[in-house]
């Protein structure tokens, strides 16, 4: 192999495949800790290059403005609270042990006070389904049930920005700017369209693989393309 294939280039860690985190506005974590309550007012709703959902700029008395994830239904001038004493309403963040069963939640912490790790994409939500002995069962967007510590905090409501996938890009330029803020290379050329020196599937009189597409897990990096460690090959036995 004279040239690196895409998989090897991505593993090299060059600037093409690095996320442009210097453009991102904030880490978007929960404010404060479980043992204290923080209250702020939404100053503005802004776009974050790091995500497809809008974010809220929140003003906190005695502190500088900060950015947080915003839920559907909130706007400029609305109040948001974080802490165990926060009331149960849309946009507030409180321990899941204090949130009633059947409520929609988002931005869930994996461990208490880690700032929020799960259910953060635009338009998604989870639901609290059960509670027992300091643990809370949550039905994730995938449909699976995951158990969390009852002290883990979550935001009440649905992440804003739902339905973004229903609007087409229409122009390649818009897709270019969208992909420019992600850790990926776009446009992506098919391996069959490459020359034989650039990809295992390249070359030939017409565009075809010329070899089995299913490879084992231990295949060398220069050949590890196609269906890696596939459970089924489609070959009849």
CSV table of C-alpha atoms in Angstrom, one decimal:
chain,number,residue,atom,x,y,z
A,1,UNK,CA,0.0,0.0,0.0
A,2,UNK,CA,1.7,3.2,-1.2
A,3,UNK,CA,-0.9,5.6,0.3
A,4,UNK,CA,-2.7,5.6,3.6
A,5,UNK,CA,-6.4,4.7,3.4
A,6,UNK,CA,-9.0,6.8,5.3
A,7,UNK,CA,-8.9,4.6,8.4
A,8,UNK,CA,-5.2,5.0,8.7
A,9,UNK,CA,-5.3,8.8,8.1
A,10,UNK,CA,-8.0,9.2,10.8
A,11,UNK,CA,-5.9,7.2,13.3
A,12,UNK,CA,-2.9,9.4,12.6
A,13,UNK,CA,-4.7,12.3,14.3
A,14,UNK,CA,-4.0,15.0,11.7
A,15,UNK,CA,-5.9,18.3,11.6
A,16,UNK,CA,-8.4,17.1,9.1
A,17,UNK,CA,-9.9,14.6,11.5
A,18,UNK,CA,-9.7,16.8,14.7
A,19,UNK,CA,-12.8,18.4,16.0
A,20,UNK,CA,-12.4,22.3,15.8
A,21,UNK,CA,-13.1,22.7,19.5
A,22,UNK,CA,-11.6,26.2,19.4
A,23,UNK,CA,-14.8,27.3,17.7
A,24,UNK,CA,-17.1,25.8,20.3
A,25,UNK,CA,-18.7,28.2,22.8
A,26,UNK,CA,-18.8,26.2,26.1
A,27,UNK,CA,-18.8,22.8,27.6
A,28,UNK,CA,-22.5,23.1,28.5
A,29,UNK,CA,-22.5,21.5,31.9
A,30,UNK,CA,-25.0,21.7,34.8
A,31,UNK,CA,-24.3,24.6,37.1
A,32,UNK,CA,-23.5,24.2,40.8
A,33,UNK,CA,-23.7,21.0,42.8
A,34,UNK,CA,-26.5,18.8,44.2
A,35,UNK,CA,-26.2,20.4,47.6
A,36,UNK,CA,-26.8,24.0,46.4
A,37,UNK,CA,-29.3,25.7,44.2
A,38,UNK,CA,-28.3,28.2,41.4
A,39,UNK,CA,-30.9,30.3,39.6
A,40,UNK,CA,-30.4,32.3,36.4
A,41,UNK,CA,-32.4,34.1,33.7
A,42,UNK,CA,-32.0,33.4,30.0
A,43,UNK,CA,-30.4,36.4,28.3
A,44,UNK,CA,-30.3,35.1,24.7
A,45,UNK,CA,-30.8,32.0,22.6
A,46,UNK,CA,-27.8,31.4,20.4
A,47,UNK,CA,-26.4,28.9,17.9
A,48,UNK,CA,-23.5,26.7,18.9
A,49,UNK,CA,-21.2,25.4,16.1
A,50,UNK,CA,-20.6,22.3,18.1
A,51,UNK,CA,-24.2,21.0,17.9
A,52,UNK,CA,-27.4,21.3,15.9
A,53,UNK,CA,-29.6,22.4,18.8
A,54,UNK,CA,-29.7,26.0,20.1
A,55,UNK,CA,-28.2,26.9,23.4
A,56,UNK,CA,-29.1,29.5,26.1
A,57,UNK,CA,-27.0,32.2,27.4
A,58,UNK,CA,-27.9,32.5,31.1
A,59,UNK,CA,-27.2,35.5,33.3
A,60,UNK,CA,-26.5,34.6,37.0
A,61,UNK,CA,-26.4,37.3,39.7
A,62,UNK,CA,-22.9,37.8,41.0
A,63,UNK,CA,-21.3,35.7,38.3
A,64,UNK,CA,-20.6,36.0,34.6
A,65,UNK,CA,-23.0,34.8,31.9
A,66,UNK,CA,-22.7,31.1,30.9
A,67,UNK,CA,-24.0,28.8,28.3
A,68,UNK,CA,-26.3,25.8,28.9
A,69,UNK,CA,-28.4,23.4,27.0
A,70,UNK,CA,-32.0,24.7,26.5
A,71,UNK,CA,-35.2,22.7,26.3
A,72,UNK,CA,-38.2,23.2,24.1
A,73,UNK,CA,-40.6,25.9,25.2
A,74,UNK,CA,-38.0,28.2,26.9
A,75,UNK,CA,-37.2,31.7,25.6
A,76,UNK,CA,-35.5,35.0,26.6
A,77,UNK,CA,-36.5,36.1,30.0
A,78,UNK,CA,-37.4,32.7,31.4
A,79,UNK,CA,-35.8,31.5,34.6
A,80,UNK,CA,-33.8,28.3,35.0
A,81,UNK,CA,-32.7,26.6,38.3
A,82,UNK,CA,-30.2,24.0,39.2
A,83,UNK,CA,-30.1,22.1,42.5
A,84,UNK,CA,-32.0,19.9,44.9
A,85,UNK,CA,-34.4,22.7,45.9
A,86,UNK,CA,-35.3,23.6,42.3
A,87,UNK,CA,-39.0,23.2,41.5
A,88,UNK,CA,-40.2,20.6,39.0
A,89,UNK,CA,-40.8,22.5,35.8
A,90,UNK,CA,-39.6,22.6,32.2
A,91,UNK,CA,-35.9,23.7,32.0
A,92,UNK,CA,-35.0,23.1,35.7
A,93,UNK,CA,-32.3,20.7,36.7
A,94,UNK,CA,-32.6,18.6,39.8
A,95,UNK,CA,-31.7,15.1,41.1
A,96,UNK,CA,-33.6,12.4,39.4
A,97,UNK,CA,-34.8,11.1,42.8
A,98,UNK,CA,-36.9,14.3,43.0
A,99,UNK,CA,-38.4,14.0,39.5
A,100,UNK,CA,-41.7,12.0,39.3
A,101,UNK,CA,-42.0,8.8,37.3
A,102,UNK,CA,-43.1,9.3,33.8
A,103,UNK,CA,-41.4,12.7,33.3
A,104,UNK,CA,-39.4,13.5,30.2
A,105,UNK,CA,-35.8,14.4,31.0
A,106,UNK,CA,-32.6,15.2,29.2
A,107,UNK,CA,-28.9,16.0,29.8
A,108,UNK,CA,-28.5,13.2,32.4
A,109,UNK,CA,-25.4,12.8,34.6
A,110,UNK,CA,-23.5,9.5,34.5
A,111,UNK,CA,-22.3,10.2,38.0
A,112,UNK,CA,-23.4,12.8,40.5
A,113,UNK,CA,-22.0,16.3,39.7
A,114,UNK,CA,-20.3,15.4,36.5
A,115,UNK,CA,-22.2,18.0,34.5
A,116,UNK,CA,-24.4,15.9,32.2
A,117,UNK,CA,-23.4,13.2,29.7
A,118,UNK,CA,-26.4,11.5,28.2
A,119,UNK,CA,-29.4,12.6,26.1
A,120,UNK,CA,-28.0,15.9,24.8
A,121,UNK,CA,-28.8,15.8,21.1
A,122,UNK,CA,-31.4,18.1,19.6
A,123,UNK,CA,-35.0,16.9,19.9
A,124,UNK,CA,-34.3,13.8,22.1
A,125,UNK,CA,-35.6,12.9,25.5
A,126,UNK,CA,-35.6,10.1,28.0
A,127,UNK,CA,-38.3,9.1,30.5
A,128,UNK,CA,-38.1,8.0,34.2
A,129,UNK,CA,-39.8,4.6,34.5
A,130,UNK,CA,-39.0,3.2,37.9
A,131,UNK,CA,-37.3,4.0,41.3
A,132,UNK,CA,-35.9,1.8,44.0
A,133,UNK,CA,-33.4,2.1,46.8
A,134,UNK,CA,-31.6,5.2,45.7
A,135,UNK,CA,-31.6,4.2,42.0
A,136,UNK,CA,-33.6,5.5,39.1
A,137,UNK,CA,-34.5,3.6,35.9
A,138,UNK,CA,-34.5,5.7,32.8
A,139,UNK,CA,-35.8,4.6,29.4
A,140,UNK,CA,-33.2,6.0,27.0
A,141,UNK,CA,-33.9,7.3,23.5
A,142,UNK,CA,-32.7,3.9,22.1
A,143,UNK,CA,-35.5,2.2,24.0
A,144,UNK,CA,-33.2,0.4,26.5
A,145,UNK,CA,-33.6,0.9,30.2
A,146,UNK,CA,-30.5,2.2,32.1
A,147,UNK,CA,-30.2,2.6,35.9
A,148,UNK,CA,-28.7,5.7,37.4
A,149,UNK,CA,-27.8,6.9,40.9
A,150,UNK,CA,-30.7,8.8,42.3
A,151,UNK,CA,-28.4,11.8,43.1
A,152,UNK,CA,-27.6,12.2,39.4
A,153,UNK,CA,-29.1,15.3,38.0
A,154,UNK,CA,-31.2,15.7,34.9
A,155,UNK,CA,-33.0,18.6,33.1
A,156,UNK,CA,-36.8,18.4,32.9
A,157,UNK,CA,-38.0,18.6,29.3
A,158,UNK,CA,-37.0,17.8,25.7
A,159,UNK,CA,-33.8,19.2,24.1
A,160,UNK,CA,-34.6,22.0,21.8
A,161,UNK,CA,-33.9,21.8,18.0
A,162,UNK,CA,-36.0,18.7,17.2
A,163,UNK,CA,-36.9,18.0,13.6
A,164,UNK,CA,-33.7,19.5,12.1
A,165,UNK,CA,-33.3,16.4,10.0
A,166,UNK,CA,-36.6,17.1,8.1
A,167,UNK,CA,-35.1,20.1,6.4
A,168,UNK,CA,-32.9,19.2,3.4
A,169,UNK,CA,-29.5,20.8,2.9
A,170,UNK,CA,-30.5,21.6,-0.8
A,171,UNK,CA,-27.0,22.9,-1.6
A,172,UNK,CA,-23.6,21.3,-1.2
A,173,UNK,CA,-22.2,24.5,0.3
A,174,UNK,CA,-24.5,24.2,3.3
A,175,UNK,CA,-23.4,20.6,3.8
A,176,UNK,CA,-19.8,21.7,3.6
A,177,UNK,CA,-20.1,24.3,6.4
A,178,UNK,CA,-22.0,21.7,8.5
A,179,UNK,CA,-19.3,19.1,8.1
A,180,UNK,CA,-16.5,21.7,8.6
A,181,UNK,CA,-17.4,21.8,12.3
A,182,UNK,CA,-17.2,18.1,12.9
A,183,UNK,CA,-14.3,15.7,13.2
A,184,UNK,CA,-14.8,14.1,9.8
A,185,UNK,CA,-13.6,14.4,6.3
A,186,UNK,CA,-16.1,15.5,3.7
A,187,UNK,CA,-16.9,14.7,0.9
A,188,UNK,CA,-16.0,11.1,1.3
A,189,UNK,CA,-14.8,9.2,-1.9
A,190,UNK,CA,-15.9,5.6,-2.4
A,191,UNK,CA,-13.1,3.1,-2.3
A,192,UNK,CA,-14.3,1.5,-5.6
A,193,UNK,CA,-13.8,4.9,-7.3
A,194,UNK,CA,-10.2,5.1,-6.3
A,195,UNK,CA,-7.1,3.8,-8.0
A,196,UNK,CA,-5.7,0.4,-7.1
A,197,UNK,CA,-2.8,2.0,-5.2
A,198,UNK,CA,-5.1,4.1,-2.9
A,199,UNK,CA,-7.6,1.5,-1.7
A,200,UNK,CA,-8.1,-2.3,-1.6
A,201,UNK,CA,-11.3,-1.9,-3.5
A,202,UNK,CA,-9.8,0.4,-6.2
A,203,UNK,CA,-8.8,-0.3,-9.8
A,204,UNK,CA,-10.3,-2.7,-12.3
A,205,UNK,CA,-12.0,-2.4,-15.7
A,206,UNK,CA,-15.2,-1.2,-13.9
A,207,UNK,CA,-16.1,-0.2,-10.4
A,208,UNK,CA,-16.2,-3.4,-8.3
A,209,UNK,CA,-14.5,-4.6,-5.2
A,210,UNK,CA,-12.5,-7.5,-6.8
A,211,UNK,CA,-12.2,-9.2,-3.5
A,212,UNK,CA,-14.5,-10.3,-0.6
A,213,UNK,CA,-15.9,-7.3,1.3
A,214,UNK,CA,-16.0,-9.3,4.6
A,215,UNK,CA,-12.7,-9.2,6.5
A,216,UNK,CA,-11.7,-10.6,9.9
A,217,UNK,CA,-11.1,-8.5,13.1
A,218,UNK,CA,-7.4,-9.1,12.9
A,219,UNK,CA,-6.9,-7.8,9.4
A,220,UNK,CA,-4.0,-5.4,9.0
A,221,UNK,CA,-4.9,-1.7,8.9
A,222,UNK,CA,-4.2,-1.3,5.2
A,223,UNK,CA,-6.6,-4.0,4.3
A,224,UNK,CA,-9.2,-3.6,7.1
A,225,UNK,CA,-12.1,-2.2,4.9
A,226,UNK,CA,-15.6,-3.3,4.1
A,227,UNK,CA,-17.7,-5.4,6.5
A,228,UNK,CA,-15.3,-5.9,9.4
A,229,UNK,CA,-16.0,-9.0,11.5
A,230,UNK,CA,-19.5,-9.4,10.0
A,231,UNK,CA,-21.7,-11.9,11.6
A,232,UNK,CA,-23.2,-12.9,8.3
A,233,UNK,CA,-21.6,-12.9,4.8
A,234,UNK,CA,-24.6,-13.7,2.7
A,235,UNK,CA,-23.0,-16.8,1.4
A,236,UNK,CA,-25.2,-19.9,1.5
A,237,UNK,CA,-23.9,-23.0,3.2
